[in-house]
PDB file of C-alpha atoms and ligand atoms in Angstrom:
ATOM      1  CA  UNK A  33      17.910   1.809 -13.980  1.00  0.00           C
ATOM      2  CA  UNK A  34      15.405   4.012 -12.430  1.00  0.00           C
ATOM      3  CA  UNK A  35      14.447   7.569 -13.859  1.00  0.00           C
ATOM      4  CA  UNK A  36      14.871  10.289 -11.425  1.00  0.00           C
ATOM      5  CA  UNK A  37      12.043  12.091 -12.702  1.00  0.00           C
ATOM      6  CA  UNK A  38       9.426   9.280 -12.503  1.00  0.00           C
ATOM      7  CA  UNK A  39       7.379   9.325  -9.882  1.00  0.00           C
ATOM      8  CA  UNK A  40       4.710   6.743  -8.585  1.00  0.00           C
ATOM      9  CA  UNK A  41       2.282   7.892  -5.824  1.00  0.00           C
ATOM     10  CA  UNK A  42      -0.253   5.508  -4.800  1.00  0.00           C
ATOM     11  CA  UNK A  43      -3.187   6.784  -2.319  1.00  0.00           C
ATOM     12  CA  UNK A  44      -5.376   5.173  -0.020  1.00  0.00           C
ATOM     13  CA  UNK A  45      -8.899   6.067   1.675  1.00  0.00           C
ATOM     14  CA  UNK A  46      -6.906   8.560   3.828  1.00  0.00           C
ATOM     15  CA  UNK A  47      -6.596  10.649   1.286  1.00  0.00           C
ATOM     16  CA  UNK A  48     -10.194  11.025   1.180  1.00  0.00           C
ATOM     17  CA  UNK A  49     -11.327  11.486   4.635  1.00  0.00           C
ATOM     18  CA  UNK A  50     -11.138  15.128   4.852  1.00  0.00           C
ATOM     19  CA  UNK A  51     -13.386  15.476   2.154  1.00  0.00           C
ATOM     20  CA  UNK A  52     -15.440  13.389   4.502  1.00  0.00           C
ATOM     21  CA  UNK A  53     -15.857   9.975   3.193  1.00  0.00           C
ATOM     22  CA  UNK A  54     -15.119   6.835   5.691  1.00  0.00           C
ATOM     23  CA  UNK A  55     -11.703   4.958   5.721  1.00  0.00           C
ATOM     24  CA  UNK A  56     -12.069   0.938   5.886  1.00  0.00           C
ATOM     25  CA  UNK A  57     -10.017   0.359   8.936  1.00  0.00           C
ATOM     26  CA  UNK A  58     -10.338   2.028  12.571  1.00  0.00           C
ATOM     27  CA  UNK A  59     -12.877   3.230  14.357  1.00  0.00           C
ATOM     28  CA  UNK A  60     -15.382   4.850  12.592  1.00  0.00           C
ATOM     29  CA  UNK A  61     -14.332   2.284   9.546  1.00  0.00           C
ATOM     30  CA  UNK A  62     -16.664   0.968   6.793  1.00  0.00           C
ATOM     31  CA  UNK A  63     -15.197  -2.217   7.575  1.00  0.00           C
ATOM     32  CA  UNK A  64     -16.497  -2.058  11.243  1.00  0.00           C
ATOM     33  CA  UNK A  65     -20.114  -1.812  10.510  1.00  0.00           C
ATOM     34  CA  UNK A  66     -19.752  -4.873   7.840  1.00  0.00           C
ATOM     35  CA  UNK A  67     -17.566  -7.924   7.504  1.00  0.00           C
ATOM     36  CA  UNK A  68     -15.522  -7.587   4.650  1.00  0.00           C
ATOM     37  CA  UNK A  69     -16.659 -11.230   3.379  1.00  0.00           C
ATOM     38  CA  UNK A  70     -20.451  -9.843   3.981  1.00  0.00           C
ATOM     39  CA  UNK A  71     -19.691  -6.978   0.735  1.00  0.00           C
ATOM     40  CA  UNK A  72     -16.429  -7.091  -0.691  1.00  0.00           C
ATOM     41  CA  UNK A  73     -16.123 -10.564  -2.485  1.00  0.00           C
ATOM     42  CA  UNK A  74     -17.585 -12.725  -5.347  1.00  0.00           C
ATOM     43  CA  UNK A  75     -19.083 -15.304  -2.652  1.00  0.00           C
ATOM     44  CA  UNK A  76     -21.363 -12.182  -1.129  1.00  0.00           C
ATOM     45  CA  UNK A  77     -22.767 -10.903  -4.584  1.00  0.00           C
ATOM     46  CA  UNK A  78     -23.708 -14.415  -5.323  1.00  0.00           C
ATOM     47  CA  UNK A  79     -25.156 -14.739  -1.592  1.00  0.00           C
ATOM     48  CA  UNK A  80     -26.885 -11.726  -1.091  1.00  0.00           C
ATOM     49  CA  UNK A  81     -27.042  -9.110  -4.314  1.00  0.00           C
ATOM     50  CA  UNK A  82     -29.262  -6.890  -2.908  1.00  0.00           C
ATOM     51  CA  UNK A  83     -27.010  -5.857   0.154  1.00  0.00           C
ATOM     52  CA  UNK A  84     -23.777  -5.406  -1.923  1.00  0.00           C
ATOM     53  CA  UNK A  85     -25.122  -3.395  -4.478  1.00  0.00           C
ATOM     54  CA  UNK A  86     -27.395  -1.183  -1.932  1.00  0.00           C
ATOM     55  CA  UNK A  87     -23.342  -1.019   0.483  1.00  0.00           C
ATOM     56  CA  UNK A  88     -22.271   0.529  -3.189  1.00  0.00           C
ATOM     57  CA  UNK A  89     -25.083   2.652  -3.862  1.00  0.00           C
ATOM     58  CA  UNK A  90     -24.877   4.453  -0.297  1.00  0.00           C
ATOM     59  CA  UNK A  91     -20.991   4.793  -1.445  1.00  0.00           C
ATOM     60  CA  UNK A  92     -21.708   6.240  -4.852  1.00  0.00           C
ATOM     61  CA  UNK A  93     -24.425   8.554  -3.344  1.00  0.00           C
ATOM     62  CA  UNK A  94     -22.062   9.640  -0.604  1.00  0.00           C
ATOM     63  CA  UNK A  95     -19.935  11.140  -3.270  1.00  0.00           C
ATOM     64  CA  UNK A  96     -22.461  13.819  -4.239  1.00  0.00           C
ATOM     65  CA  UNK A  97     -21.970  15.390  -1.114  1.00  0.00           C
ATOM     66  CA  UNK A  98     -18.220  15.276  -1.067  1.00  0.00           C
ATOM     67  CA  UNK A  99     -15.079  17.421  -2.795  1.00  0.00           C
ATOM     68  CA  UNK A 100     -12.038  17.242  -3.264  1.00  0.00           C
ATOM     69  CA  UNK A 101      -9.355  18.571  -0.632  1.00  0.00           C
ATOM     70  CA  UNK A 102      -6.152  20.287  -0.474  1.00  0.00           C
ATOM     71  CA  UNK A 103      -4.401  16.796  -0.874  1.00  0.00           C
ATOM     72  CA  UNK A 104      -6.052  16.052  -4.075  1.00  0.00           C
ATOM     73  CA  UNK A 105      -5.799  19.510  -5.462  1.00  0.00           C
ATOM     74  CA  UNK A 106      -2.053  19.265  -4.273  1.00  0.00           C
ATOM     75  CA  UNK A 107      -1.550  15.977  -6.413  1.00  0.00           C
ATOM     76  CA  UNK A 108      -3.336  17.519  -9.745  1.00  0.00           C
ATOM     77  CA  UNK A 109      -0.531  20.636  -9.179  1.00  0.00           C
ATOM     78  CA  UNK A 110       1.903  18.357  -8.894  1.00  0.00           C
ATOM     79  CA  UNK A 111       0.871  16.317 -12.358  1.00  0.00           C
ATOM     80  CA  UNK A 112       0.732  19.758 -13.964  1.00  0.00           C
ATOM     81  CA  UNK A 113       3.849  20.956 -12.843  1.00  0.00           C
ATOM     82  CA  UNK A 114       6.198  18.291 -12.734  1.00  0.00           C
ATOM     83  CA  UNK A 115       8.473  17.976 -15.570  1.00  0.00           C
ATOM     84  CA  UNK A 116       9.493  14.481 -15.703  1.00  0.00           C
ATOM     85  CA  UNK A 117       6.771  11.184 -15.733  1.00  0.00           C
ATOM     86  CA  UNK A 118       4.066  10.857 -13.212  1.00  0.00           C
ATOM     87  CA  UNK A 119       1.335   7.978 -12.467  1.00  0.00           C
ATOM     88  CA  UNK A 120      -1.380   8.032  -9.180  1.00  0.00           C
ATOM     89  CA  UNK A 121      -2.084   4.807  -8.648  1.00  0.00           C
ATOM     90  CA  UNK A 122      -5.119   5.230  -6.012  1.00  0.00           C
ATOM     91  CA  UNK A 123      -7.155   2.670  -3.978  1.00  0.00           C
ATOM     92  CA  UNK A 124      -9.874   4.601  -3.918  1.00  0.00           C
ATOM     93  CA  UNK A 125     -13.060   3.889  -5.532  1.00  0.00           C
ATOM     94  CA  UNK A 126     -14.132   7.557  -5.283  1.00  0.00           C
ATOM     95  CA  UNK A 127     -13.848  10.151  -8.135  1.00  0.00           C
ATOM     96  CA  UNK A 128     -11.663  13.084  -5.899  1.00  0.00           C
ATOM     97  CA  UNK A 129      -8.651  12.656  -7.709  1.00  0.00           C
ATOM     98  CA  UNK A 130     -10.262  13.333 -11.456  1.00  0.00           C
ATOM     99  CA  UNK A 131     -12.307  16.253  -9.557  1.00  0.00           C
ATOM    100  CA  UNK A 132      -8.982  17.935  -8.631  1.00  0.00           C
ATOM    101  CA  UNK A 133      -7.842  17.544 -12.475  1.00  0.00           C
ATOM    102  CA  UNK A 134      -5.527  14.447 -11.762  1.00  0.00           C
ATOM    103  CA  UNK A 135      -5.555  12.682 -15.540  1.00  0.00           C
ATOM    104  CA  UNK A 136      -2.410  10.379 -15.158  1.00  0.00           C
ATOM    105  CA  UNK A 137      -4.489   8.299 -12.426  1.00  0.00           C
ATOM    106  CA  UNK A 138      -5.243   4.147 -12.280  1.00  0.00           C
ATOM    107  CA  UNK A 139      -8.097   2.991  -9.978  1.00  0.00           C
ATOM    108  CA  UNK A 140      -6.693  -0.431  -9.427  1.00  0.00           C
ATOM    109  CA  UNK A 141      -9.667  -1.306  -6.957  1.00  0.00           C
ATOM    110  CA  UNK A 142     -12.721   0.329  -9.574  1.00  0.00           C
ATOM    111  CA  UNK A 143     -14.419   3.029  -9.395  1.00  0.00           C
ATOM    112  CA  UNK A 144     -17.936   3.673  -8.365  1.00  0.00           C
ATOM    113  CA  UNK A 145     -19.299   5.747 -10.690  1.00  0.00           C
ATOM    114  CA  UNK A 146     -18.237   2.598 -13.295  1.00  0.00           C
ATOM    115  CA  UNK A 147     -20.546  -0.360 -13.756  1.00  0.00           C
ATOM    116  CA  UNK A 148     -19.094  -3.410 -14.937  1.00  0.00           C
ATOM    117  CA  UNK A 149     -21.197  -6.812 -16.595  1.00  0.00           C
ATOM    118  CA  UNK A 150     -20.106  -9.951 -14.600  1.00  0.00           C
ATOM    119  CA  UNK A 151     -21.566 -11.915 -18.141  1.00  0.00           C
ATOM    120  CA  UNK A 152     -19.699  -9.942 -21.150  1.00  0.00           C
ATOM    121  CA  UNK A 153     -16.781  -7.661 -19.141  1.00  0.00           C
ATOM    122  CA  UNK A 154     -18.757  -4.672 -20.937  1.00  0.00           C
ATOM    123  CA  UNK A 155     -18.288  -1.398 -18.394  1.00  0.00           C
ATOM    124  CA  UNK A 156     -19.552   1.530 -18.811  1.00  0.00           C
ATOM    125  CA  UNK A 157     -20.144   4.851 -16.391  1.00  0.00           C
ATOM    126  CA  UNK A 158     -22.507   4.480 -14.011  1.00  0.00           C
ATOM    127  CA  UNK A 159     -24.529   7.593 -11.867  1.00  0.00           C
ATOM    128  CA  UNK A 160     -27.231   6.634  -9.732  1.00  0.00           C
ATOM    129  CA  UNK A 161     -28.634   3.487  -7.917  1.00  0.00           C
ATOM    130  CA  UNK A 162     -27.471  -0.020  -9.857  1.00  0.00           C
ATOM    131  CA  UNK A 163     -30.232  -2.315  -8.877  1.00  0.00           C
ATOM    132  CA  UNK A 164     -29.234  -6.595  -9.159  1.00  0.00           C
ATOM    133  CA  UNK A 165     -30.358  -7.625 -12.558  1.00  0.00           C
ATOM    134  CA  UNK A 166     -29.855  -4.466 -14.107  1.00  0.00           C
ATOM    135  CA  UNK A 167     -29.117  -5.519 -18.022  1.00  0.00           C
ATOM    136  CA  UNK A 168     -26.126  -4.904 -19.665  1.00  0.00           C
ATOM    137  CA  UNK A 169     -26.656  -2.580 -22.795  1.00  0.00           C
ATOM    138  CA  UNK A 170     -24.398  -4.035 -24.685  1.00  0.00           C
ATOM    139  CA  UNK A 171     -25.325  -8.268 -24.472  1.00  0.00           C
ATOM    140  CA  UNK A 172     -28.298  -7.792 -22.255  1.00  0.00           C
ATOM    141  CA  UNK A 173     -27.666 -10.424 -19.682  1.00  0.00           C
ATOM    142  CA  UNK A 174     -29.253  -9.036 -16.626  1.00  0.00           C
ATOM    143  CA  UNK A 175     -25.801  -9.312 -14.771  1.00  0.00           C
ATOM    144  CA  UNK A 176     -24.075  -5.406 -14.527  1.00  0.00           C
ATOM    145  CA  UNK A 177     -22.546  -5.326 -11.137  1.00  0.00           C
ATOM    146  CA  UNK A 178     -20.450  -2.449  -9.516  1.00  0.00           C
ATOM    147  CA  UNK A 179     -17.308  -2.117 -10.810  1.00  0.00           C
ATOM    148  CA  UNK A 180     -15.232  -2.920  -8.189  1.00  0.00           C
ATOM    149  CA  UNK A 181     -12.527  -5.338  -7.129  1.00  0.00           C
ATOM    150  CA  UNK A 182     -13.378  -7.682  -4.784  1.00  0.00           C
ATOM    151  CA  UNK A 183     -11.527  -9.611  -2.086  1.00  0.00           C
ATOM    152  CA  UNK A 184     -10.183 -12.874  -4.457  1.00  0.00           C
ATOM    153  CA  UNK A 185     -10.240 -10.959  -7.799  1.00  0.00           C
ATOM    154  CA  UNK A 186      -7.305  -8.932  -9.742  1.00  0.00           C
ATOM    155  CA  UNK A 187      -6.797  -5.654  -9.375  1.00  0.00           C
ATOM    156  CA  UNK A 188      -7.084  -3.639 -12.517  1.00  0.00           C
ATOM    157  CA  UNK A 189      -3.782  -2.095 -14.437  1.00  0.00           C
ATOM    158  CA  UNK A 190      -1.171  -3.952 -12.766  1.00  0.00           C
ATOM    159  CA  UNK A 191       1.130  -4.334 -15.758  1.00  0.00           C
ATOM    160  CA  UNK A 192       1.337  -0.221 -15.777  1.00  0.00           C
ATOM    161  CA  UNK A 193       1.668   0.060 -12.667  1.00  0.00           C
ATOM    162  CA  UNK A 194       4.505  -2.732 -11.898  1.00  0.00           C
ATOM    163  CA  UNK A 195       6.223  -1.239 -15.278  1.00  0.00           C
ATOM    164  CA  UNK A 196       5.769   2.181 -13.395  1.00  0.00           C
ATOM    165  CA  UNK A 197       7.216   1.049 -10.571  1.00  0.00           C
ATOM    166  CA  UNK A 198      10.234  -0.680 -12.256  1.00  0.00           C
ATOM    167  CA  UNK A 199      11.391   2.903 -13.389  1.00  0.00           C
ATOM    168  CA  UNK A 200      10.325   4.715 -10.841  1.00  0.00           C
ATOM    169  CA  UNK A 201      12.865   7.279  -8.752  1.00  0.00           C
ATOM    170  CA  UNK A 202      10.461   8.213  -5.997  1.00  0.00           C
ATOM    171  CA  UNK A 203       7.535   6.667  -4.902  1.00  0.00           C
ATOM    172  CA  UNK A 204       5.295   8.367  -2.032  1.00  0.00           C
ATOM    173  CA  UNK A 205       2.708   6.254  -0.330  1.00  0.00           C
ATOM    174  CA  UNK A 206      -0.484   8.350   0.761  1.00  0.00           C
ATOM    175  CA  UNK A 207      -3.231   7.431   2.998  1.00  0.00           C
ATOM    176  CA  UNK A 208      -2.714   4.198   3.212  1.00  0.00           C
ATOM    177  CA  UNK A 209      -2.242   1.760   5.480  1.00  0.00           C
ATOM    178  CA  UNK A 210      -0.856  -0.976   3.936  1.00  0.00           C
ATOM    179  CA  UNK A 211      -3.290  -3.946   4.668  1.00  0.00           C
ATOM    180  CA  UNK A 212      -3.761  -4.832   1.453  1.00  0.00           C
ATOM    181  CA  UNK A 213      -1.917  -6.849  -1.500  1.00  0.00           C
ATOM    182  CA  UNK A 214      -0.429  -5.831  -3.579  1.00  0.00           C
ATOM    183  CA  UNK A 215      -0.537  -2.494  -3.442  1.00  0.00           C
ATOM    184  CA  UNK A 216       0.891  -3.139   0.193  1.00  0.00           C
ATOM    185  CA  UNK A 217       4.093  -4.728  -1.526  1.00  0.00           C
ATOM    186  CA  UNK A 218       4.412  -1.887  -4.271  1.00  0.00           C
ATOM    187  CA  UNK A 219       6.823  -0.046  -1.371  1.00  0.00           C
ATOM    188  CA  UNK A 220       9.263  -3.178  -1.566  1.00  0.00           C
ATOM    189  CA  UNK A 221       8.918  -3.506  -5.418  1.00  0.00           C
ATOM    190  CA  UNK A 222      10.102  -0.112  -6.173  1.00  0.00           C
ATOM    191  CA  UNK A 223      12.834  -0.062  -3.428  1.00  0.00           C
ATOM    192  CA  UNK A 224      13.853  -3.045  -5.471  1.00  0.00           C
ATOM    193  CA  UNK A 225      14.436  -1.351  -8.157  1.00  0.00           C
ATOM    194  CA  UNK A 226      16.115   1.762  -6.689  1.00  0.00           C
ATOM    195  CA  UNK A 227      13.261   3.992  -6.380  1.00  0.00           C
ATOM    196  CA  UNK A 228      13.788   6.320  -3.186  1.00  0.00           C
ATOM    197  CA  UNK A 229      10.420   6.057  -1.065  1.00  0.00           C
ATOM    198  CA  UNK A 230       8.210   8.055   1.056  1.00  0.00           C
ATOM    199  CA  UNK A 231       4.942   7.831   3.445  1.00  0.00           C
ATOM    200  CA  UNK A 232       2.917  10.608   3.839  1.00  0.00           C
ATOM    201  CA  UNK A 233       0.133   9.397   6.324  1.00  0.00           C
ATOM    202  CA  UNK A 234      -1.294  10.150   9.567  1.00  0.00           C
ATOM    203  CA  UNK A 235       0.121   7.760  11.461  1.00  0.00           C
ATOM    204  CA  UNK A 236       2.610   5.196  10.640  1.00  0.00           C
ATOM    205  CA  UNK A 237       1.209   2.311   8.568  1.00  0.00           C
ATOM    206  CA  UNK A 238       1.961  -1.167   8.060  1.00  0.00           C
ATOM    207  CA  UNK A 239       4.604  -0.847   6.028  1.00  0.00           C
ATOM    208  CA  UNK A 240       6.334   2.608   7.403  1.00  0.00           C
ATOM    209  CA  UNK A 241       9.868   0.720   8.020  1.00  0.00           C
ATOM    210  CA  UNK A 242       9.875   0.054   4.246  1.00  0.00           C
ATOM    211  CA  UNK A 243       9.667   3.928   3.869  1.00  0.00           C
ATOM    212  CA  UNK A 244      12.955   5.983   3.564  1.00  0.00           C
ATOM    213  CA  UNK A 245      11.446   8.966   4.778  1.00  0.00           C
ATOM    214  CA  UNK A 246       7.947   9.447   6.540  1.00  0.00           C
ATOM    215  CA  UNK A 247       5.819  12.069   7.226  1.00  0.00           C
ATOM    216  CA  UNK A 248       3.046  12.372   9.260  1.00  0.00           C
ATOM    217  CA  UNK A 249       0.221  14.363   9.548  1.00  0.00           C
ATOM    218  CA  UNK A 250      -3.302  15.018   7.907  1.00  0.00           C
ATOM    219  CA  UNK A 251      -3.261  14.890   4.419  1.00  0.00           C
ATOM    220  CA  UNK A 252      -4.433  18.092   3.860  1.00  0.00           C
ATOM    221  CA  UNK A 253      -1.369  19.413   5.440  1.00  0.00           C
ATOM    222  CA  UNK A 254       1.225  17.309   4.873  1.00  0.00           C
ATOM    223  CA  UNK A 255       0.597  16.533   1.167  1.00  0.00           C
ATOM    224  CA  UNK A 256       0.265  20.350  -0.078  1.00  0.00           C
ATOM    225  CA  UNK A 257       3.421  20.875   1.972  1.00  0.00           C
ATOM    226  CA  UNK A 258       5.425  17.940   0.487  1.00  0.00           C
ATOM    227  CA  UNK A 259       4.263  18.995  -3.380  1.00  0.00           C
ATOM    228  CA  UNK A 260       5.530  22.803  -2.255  1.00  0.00           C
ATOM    229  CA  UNK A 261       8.971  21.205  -1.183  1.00  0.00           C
ATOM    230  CA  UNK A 262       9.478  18.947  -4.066  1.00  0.00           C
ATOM    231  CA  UNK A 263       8.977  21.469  -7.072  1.00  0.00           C
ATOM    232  CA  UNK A 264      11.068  23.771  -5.104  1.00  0.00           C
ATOM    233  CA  UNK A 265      13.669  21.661  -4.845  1.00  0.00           C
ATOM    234  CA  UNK A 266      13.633  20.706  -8.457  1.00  0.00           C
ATOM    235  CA  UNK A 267      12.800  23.485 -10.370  1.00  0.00           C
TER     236      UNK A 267
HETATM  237  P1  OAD B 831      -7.579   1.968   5.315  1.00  0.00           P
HETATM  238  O1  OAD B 831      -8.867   2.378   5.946  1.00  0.00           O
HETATM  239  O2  OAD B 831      -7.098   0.583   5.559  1.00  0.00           O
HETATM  240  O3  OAD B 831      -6.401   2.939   5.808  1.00  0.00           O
HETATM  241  C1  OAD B 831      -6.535   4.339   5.768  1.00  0.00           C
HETATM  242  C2  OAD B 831      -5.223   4.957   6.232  1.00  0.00           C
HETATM  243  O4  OAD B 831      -5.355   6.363   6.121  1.00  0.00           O
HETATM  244  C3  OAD B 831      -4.867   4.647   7.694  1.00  0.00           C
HETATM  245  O5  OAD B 831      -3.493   4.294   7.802  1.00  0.00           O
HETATM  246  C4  OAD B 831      -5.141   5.976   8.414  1.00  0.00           C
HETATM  247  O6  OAD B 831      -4.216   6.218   9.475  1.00  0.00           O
HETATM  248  C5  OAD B 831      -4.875   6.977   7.290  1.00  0.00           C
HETATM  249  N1  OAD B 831      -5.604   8.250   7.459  1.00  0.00           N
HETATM  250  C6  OAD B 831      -6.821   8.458   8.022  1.00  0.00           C
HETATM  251  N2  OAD B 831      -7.155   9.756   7.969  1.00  0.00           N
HETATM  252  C7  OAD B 831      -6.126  10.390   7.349  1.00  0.00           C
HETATM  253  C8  OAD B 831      -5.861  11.746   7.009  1.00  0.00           C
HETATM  254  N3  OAD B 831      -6.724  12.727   7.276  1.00  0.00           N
HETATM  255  N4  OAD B 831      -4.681  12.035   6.396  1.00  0.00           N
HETATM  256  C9  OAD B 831      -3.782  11.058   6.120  1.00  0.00           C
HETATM  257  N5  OAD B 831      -3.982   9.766   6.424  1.00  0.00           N
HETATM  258  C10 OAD B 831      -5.129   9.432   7.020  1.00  0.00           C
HETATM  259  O7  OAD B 831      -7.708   2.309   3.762  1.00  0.00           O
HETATM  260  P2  OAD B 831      -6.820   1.773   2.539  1.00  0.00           P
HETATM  261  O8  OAD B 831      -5.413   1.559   2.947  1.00  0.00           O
HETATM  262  O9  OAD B 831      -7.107   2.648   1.388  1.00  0.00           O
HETATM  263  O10 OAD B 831     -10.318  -2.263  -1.002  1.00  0.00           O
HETATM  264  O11 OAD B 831      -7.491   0.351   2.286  1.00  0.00           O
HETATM  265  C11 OAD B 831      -7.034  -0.442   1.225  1.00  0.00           C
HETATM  266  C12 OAD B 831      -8.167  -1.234   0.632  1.00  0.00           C
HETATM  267  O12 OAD B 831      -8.842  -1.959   1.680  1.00  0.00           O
HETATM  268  C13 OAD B 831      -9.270  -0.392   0.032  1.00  0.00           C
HETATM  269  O13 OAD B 831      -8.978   0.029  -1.300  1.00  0.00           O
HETATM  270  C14 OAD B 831     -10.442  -1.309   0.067  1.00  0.00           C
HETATM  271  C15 OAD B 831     -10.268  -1.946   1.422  1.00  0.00           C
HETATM  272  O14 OAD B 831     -10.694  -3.237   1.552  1.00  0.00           O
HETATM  273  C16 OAD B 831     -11.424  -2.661  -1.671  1.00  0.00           C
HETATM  274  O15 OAD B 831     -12.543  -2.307  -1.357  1.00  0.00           O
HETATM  275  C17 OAD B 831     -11.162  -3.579  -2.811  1.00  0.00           C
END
């Protein structure tokens, strides 16, 4: 039976772009300068080291130079304000949602500023350039890695977030646009289980006929206004 007063949101790079960091898909795309097999899975850090790490330091240095947006902000009001349970589930491998104060937040792809040892699973936070054979601190291997999920691997959390989902009343997709499992199929899962569902985004994605209601727009607009409108109408 789903809670009325659970919400799920899960964001994508879109969210992020009007701080000024690159989505993956569409022109402009980090995806268009790099095939994703070249970067993004366990075959290319075995391949070529050097070029995946240096494609995550330019990400992890890109986020000096970035803040968070009215979206993000919008999403840490709504945490704070919101009587009933709320989890952000987020794509992103950037740090904007904790900037704006969002604590009830799963990076299910990683997180940048997180290094993770391929020999021992130690992680710990990372700031800086992570050169290849940088040695773990806690077993020494020479094997930390960024700590991020590749193409092939398991997205982190999924047991909270699929129990999220199963109680979930509302779930609003954000910046997304629904390319990739599973968070693609979290829309169905929560419909599923009677969870009403909405896409904020700027164009429809993917998945927007899954969607009872959509919205479209720049998230700086559009997700402010949406946070305004749902307090209000549950004070
Ligand atoms: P994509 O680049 O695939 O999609 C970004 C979505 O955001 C698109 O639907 C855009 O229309 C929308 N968008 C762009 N600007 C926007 C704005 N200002 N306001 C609102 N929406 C906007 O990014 P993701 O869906 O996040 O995985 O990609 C999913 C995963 O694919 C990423 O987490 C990454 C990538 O491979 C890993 O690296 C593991």
């Amino acid at each position: 039976m789903p809670d009325s007063r659970a919400i799920v949101i899960l964001t994508g790079a879109g969210i992020s772009a009007e701080s000024g960091l690159a989505t993956f898909r569409g022109p402009g795309g980090l995806w268009e300068g790099h095939r994703v097999e070249d970067v993004c899975t366990p075959r290319a850090l075995a391949r070529d080291p050097a070029l995946v790490h240096r494609f995550y330091d330019l990400r992890r240095a890109a986020l000096e130079t970035v803040l968070p947006n009215a979206a993000h902000h919008a999403l840490a009001r709504l945490e704070r304000e919101w009587p009933g349970d709320l989890l952000l589930v987020t794509q992103n491998v950037d740090d904007l949602h904790e900037r704006a104060g969002s604590r009830a937040l799963v990076h299910m792809h990683g997180a940048l500023r997180s290094a993770l040892c391929a020999a021992c699973g130690h992680r710990r936070d990372w700031q800086g350039s992570l050169p290849p054979g940088t040695a773990c601190p806690a077993c020494a291997a020479p094997a930390m890695r960024p700590d991020i999920v590749f193409f092939e691997e398991i997205p982190y959390h999924m047991e909270e977030i699929e129990a999220a989902l199963a109680r979930a009343g509302l779930f609003v997709s954000i910046g997304t646009s629904g390319a990739v499992y599973p968070a693609a199929g979290f829309v169905r899962m929560a419909r599923a289980c009677g969870a009403r569902t909405l896409e904020l985004n700027l164009e429809p994605s993917a998945g927007s006929g899954w969607f009872d209601e959509v919205r479209h727009g720049p998230a700086s607009e559009i997700v402010p206004r949406w946070v305004g409108d749902h307090l209000a109408a549950h004070p």
